[in-house]
PDB file of N, CA and C in Angstrom:
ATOM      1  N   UNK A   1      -0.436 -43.897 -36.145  1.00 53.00           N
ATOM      2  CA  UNK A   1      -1.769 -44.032 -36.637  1.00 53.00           C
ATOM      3  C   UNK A   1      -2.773 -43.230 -35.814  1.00 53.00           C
ATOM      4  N   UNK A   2      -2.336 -42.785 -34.540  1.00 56.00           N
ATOM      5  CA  UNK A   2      -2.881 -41.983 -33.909  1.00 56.00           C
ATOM      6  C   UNK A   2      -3.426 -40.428 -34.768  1.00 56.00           C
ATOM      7  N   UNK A   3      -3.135 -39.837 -35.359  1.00 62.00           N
ATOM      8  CA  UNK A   3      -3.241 -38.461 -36.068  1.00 62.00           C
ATOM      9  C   UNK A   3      -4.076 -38.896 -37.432  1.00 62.00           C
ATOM     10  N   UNK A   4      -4.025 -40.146 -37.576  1.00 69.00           N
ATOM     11  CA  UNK A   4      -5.025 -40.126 -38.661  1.00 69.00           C
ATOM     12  C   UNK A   4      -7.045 -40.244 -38.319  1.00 69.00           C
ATOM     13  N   UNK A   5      -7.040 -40.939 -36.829  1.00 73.00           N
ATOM     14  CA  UNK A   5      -8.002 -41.160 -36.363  1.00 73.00           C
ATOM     15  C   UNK A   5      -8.399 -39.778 -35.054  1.00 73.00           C
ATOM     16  N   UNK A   6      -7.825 -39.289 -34.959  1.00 78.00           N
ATOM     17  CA  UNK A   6      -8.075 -37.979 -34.008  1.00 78.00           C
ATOM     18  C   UNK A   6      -9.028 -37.134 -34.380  1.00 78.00           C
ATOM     19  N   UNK A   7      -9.865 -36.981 -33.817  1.00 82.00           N
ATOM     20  CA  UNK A   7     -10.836 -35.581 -34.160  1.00 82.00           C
ATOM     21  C   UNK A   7     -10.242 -34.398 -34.353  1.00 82.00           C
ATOM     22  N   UNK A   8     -10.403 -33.608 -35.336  1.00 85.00           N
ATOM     23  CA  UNK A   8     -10.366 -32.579 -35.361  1.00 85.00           C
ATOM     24  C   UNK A   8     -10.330 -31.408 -34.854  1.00 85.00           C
ATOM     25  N   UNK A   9      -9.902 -30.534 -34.600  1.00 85.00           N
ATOM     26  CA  UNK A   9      -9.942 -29.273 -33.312  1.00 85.00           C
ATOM     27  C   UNK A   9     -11.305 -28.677 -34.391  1.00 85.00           C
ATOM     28  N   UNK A  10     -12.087 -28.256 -33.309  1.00 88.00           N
ATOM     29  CA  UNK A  10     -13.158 -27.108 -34.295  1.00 88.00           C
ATOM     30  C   UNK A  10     -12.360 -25.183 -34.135  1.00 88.00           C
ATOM     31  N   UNK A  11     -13.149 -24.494 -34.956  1.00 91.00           N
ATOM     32  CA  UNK A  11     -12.090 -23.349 -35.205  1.00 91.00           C
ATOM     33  C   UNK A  11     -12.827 -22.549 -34.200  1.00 91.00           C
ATOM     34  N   UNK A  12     -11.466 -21.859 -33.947  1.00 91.00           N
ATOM     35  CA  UNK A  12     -11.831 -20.844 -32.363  1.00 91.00           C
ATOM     36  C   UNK A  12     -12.731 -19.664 -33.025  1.00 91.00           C
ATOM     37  N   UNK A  13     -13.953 -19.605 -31.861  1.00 91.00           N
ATOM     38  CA  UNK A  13     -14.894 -18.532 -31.984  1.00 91.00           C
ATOM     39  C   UNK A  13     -13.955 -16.826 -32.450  1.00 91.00           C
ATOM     40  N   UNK A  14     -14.738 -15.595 -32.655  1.00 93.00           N
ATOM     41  CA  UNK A  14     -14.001 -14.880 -33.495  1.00 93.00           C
ATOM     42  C   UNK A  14     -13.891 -13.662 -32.028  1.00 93.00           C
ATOM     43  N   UNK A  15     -12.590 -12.840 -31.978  1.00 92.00           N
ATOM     44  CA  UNK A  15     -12.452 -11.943 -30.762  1.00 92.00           C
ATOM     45  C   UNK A  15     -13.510 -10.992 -30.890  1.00 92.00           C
ATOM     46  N   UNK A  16     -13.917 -10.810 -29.302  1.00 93.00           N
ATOM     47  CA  UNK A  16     -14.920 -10.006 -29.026  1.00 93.00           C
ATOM     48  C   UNK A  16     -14.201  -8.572 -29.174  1.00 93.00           C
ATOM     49  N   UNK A  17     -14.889  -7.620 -29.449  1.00 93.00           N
ATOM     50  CA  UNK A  17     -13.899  -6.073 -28.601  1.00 93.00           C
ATOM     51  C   UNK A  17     -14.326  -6.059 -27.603  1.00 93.00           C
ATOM     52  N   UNK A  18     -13.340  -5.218 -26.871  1.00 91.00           N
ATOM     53  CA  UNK A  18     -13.350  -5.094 -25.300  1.00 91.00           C
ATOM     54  C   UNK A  18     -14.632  -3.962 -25.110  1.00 91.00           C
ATOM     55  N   UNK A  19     -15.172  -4.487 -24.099  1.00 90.00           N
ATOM     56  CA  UNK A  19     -16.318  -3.142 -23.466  1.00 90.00           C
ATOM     57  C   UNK A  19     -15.189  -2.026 -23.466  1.00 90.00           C
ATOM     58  N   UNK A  20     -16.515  -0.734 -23.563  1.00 90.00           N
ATOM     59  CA  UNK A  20     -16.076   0.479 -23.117  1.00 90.00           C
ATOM     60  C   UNK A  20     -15.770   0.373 -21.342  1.00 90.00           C
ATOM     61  N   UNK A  21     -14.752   1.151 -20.814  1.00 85.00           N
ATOM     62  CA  UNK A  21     -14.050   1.610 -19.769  1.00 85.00           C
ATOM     63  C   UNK A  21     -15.628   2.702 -19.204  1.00 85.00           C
ATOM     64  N   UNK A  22     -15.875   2.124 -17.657  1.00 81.00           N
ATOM     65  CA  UNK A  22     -17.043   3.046 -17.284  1.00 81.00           C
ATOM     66  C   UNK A  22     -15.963   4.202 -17.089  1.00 81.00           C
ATOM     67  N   UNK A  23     -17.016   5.490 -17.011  1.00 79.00           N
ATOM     68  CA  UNK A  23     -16.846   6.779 -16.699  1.00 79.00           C
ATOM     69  C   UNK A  23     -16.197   6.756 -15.524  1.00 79.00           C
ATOM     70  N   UNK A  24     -15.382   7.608 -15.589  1.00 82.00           N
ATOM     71  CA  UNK A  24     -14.555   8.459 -14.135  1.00 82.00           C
ATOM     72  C   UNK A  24     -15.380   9.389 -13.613  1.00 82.00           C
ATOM     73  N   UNK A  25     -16.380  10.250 -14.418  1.00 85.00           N
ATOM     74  CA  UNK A  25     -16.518  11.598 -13.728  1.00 85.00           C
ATOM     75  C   UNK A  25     -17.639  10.861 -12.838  1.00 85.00           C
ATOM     76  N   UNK A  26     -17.486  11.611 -11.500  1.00 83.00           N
ATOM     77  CA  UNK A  26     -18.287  11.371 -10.561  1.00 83.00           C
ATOM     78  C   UNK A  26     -19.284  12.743 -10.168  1.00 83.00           C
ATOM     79  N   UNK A  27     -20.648  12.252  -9.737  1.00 88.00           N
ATOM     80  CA  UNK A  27     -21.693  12.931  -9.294  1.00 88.00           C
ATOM     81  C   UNK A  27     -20.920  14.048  -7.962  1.00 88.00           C
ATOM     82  N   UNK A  28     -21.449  15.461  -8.092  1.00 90.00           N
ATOM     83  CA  UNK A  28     -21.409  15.958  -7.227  1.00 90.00           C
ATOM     84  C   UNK A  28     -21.657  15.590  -5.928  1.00 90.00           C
ATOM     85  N   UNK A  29     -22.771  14.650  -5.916  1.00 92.00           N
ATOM     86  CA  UNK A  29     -23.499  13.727  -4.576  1.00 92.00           C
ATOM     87  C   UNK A  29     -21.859  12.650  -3.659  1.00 92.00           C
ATOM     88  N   UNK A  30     -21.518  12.242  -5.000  1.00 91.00           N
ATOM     89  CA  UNK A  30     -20.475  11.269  -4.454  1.00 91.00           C
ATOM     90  C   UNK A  30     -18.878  12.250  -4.276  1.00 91.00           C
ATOM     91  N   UNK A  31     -18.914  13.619  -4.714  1.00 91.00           N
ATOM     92  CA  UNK A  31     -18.021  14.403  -4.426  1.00 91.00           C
ATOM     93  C   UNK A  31     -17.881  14.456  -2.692  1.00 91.00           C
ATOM     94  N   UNK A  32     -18.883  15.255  -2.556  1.00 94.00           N
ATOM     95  CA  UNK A  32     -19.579  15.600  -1.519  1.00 94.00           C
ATOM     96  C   UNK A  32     -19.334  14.502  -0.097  1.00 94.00           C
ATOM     97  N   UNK A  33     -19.649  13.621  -0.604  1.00 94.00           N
ATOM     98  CA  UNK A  33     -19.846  12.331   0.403  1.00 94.00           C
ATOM     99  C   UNK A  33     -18.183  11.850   0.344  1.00 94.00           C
ATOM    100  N   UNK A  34     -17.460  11.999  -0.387  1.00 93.00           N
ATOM    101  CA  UNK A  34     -15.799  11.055  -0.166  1.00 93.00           C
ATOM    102  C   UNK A  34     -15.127  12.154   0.492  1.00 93.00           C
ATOM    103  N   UNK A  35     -15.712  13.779   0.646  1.00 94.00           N
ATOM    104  CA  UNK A  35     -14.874  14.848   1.256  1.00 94.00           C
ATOM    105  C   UNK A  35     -15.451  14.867   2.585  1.00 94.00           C
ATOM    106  N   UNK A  36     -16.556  14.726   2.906  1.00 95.00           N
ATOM    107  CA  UNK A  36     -17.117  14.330   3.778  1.00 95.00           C
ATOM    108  C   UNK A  36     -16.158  13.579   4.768  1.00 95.00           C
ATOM    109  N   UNK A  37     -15.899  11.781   4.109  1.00 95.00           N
ATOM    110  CA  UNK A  37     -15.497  10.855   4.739  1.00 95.00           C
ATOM    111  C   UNK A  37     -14.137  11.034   5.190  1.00 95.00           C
ATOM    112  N   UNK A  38     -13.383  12.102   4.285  1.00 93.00           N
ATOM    113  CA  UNK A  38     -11.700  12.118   4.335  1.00 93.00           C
ATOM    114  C   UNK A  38     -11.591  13.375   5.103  1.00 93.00           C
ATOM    115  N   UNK A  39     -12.861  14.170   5.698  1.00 92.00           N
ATOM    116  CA  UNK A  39     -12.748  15.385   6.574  1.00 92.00           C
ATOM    117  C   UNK A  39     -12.473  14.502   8.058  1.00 92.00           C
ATOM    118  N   UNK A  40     -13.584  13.877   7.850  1.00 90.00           N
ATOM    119  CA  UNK A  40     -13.946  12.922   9.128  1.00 90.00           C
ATOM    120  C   UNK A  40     -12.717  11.860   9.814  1.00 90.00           C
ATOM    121  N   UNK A  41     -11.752  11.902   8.678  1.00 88.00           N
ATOM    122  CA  UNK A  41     -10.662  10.553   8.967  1.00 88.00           C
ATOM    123  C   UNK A  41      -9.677  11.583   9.417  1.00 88.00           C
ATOM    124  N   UNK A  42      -9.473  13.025   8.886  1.00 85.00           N
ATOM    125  CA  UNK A  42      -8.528  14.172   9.212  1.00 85.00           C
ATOM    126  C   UNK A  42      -8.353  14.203  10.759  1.00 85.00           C
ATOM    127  N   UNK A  43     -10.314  14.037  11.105  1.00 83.00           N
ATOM    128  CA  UNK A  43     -10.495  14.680  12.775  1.00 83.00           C
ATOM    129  C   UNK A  43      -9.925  13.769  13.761  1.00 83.00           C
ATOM    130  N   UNK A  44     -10.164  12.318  13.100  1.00 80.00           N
ATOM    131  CA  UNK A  44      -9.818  11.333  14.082  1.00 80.00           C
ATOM    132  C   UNK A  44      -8.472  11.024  14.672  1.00 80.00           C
ATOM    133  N   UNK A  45      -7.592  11.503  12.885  1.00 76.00           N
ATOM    134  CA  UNK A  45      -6.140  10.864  13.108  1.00 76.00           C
ATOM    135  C   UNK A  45      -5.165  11.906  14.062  1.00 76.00           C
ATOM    136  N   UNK A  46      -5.932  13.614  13.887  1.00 71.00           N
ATOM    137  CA  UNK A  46      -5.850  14.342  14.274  1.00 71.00           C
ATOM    138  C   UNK A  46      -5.855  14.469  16.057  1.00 71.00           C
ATOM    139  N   UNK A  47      -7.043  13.717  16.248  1.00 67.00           N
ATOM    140  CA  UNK A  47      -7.466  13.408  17.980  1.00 67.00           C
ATOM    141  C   UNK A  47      -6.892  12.328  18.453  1.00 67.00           C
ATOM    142  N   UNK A  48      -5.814  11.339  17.867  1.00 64.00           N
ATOM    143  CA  UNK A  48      -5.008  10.081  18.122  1.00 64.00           C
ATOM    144  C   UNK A  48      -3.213  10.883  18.485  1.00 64.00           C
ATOM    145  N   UNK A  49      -3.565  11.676  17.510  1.00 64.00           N
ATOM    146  CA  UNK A  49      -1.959  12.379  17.475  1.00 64.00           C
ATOM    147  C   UNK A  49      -1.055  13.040  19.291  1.00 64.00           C
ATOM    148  N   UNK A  50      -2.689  13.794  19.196  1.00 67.00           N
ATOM    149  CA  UNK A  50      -2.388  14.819  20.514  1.00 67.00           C
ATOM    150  C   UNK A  50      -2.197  13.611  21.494  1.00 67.00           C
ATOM    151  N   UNK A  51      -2.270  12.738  21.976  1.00 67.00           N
ATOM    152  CA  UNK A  51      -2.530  11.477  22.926  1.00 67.00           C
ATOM    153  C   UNK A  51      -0.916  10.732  23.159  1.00 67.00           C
ATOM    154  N   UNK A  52      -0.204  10.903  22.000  1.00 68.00           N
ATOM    155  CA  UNK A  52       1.191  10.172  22.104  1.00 68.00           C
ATOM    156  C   UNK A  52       2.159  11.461  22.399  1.00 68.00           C
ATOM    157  N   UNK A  53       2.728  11.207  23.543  1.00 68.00           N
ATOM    158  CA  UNK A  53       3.669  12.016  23.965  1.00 68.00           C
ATOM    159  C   UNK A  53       4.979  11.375  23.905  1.00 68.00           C
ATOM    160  N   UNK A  54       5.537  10.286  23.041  1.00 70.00           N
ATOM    161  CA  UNK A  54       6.877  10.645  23.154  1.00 70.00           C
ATOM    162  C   UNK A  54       6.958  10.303  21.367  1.00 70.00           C
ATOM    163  N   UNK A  55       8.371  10.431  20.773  1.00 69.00           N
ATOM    164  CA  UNK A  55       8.552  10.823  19.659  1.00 69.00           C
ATOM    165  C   UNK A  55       9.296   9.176  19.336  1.00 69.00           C
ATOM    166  N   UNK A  56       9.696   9.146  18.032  1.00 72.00           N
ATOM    167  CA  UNK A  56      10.281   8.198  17.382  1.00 72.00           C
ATOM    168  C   UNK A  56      11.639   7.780  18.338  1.00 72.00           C
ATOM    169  N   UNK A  57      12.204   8.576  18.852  1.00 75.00           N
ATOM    170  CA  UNK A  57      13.450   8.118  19.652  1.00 75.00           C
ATOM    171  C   UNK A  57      13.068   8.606  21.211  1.00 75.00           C
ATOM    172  N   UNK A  58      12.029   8.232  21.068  1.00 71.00           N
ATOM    173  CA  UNK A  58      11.348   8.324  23.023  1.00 71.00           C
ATOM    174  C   UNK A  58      10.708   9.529  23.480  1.00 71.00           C
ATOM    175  N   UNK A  59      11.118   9.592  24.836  1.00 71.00           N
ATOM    176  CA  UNK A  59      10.715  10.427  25.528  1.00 71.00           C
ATOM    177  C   UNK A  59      11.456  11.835  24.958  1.00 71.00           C
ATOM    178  N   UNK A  60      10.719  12.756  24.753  1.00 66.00           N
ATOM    179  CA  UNK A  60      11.425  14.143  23.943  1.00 66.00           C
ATOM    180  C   UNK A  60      11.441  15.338  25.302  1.00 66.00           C
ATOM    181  N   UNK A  61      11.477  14.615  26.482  1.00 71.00           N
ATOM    182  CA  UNK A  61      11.378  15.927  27.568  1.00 71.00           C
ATOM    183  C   UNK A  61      12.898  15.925  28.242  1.00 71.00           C
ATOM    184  N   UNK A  62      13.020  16.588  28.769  1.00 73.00           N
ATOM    185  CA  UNK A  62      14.517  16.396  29.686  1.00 73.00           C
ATOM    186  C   UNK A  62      14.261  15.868  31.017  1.00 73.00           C
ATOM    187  N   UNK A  63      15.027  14.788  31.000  1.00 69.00           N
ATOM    188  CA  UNK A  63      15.048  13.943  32.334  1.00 69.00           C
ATOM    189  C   UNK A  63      15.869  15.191  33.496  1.00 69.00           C
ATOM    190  N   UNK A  64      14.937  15.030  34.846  1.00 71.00           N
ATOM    191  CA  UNK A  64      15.429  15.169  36.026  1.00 71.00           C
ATOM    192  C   UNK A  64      16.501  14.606  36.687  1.00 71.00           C
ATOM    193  N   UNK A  65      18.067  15.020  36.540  1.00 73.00           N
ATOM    194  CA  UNK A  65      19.067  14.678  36.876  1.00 73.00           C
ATOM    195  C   UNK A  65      19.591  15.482  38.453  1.00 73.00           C
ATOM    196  N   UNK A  66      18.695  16.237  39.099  1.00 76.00           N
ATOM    197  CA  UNK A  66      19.423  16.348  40.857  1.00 76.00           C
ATOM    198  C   UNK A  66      18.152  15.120  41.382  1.00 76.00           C
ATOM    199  N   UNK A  67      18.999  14.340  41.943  1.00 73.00           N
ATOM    200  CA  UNK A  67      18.246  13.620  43.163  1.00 73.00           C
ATOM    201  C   UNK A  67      18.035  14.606  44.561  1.00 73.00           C
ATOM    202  N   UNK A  68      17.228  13.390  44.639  1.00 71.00           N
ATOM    203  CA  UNK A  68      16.610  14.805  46.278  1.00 71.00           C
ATOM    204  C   UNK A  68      17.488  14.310  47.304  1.00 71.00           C
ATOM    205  N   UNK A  69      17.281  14.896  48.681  1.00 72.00           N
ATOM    206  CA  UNK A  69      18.507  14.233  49.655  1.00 72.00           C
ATOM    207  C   UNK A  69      17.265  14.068  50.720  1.00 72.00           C
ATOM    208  N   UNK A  70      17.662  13.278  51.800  1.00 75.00           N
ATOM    209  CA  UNK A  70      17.291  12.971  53.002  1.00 75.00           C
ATOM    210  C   UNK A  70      17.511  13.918  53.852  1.00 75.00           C
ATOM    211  N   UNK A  71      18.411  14.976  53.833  1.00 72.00           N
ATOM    212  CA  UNK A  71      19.165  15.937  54.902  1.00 72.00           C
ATOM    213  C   UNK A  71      18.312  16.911  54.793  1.00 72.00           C
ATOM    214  N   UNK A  72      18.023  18.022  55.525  1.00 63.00           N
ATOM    215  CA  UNK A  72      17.468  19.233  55.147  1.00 63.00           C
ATOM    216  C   UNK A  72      18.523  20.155  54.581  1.00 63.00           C
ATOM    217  N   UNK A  73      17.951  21.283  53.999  1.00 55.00           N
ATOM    218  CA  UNK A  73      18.856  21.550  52.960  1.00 55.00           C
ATOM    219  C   UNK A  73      19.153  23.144  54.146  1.00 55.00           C
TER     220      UNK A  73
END
């Protein structure tokens, strides 16, 4: 007896269309300014690089293998 006394569903509102997709093309101004920012990130990662002297599997120099002696030579 439940379904005879139930309210009614009301009917679903009707689909919107989707907005237009904003523009991609960008202002010369904002060209300008993101080459700018990615020159600037070049210099930095660039000035971090020179600073690490050893490589993925260490030290990349050749170890000093004569020990020195106590005696005069």
């Amino acid at each position: 007896m439940g379904s005879l006394f139930s309210p009614k569903m009301p009917p679903l509102p009707p689909v919107q269309p989707l907005p237009e997709p904003p523009s991609t093309e960008l202002s010369q101004e904002e060209k300008d300014r993101i080459a700018a920012e990615q020159a600037a990130l070049e210099r930095k990662r660039k000035g971090r690089k020179s600073t690490i002297l050893t490589g993925p599997l260490g030290i990349e120099e050749e170890a000093e293998v004569q020990k020195k002696t106590l005696l005069g030579s």
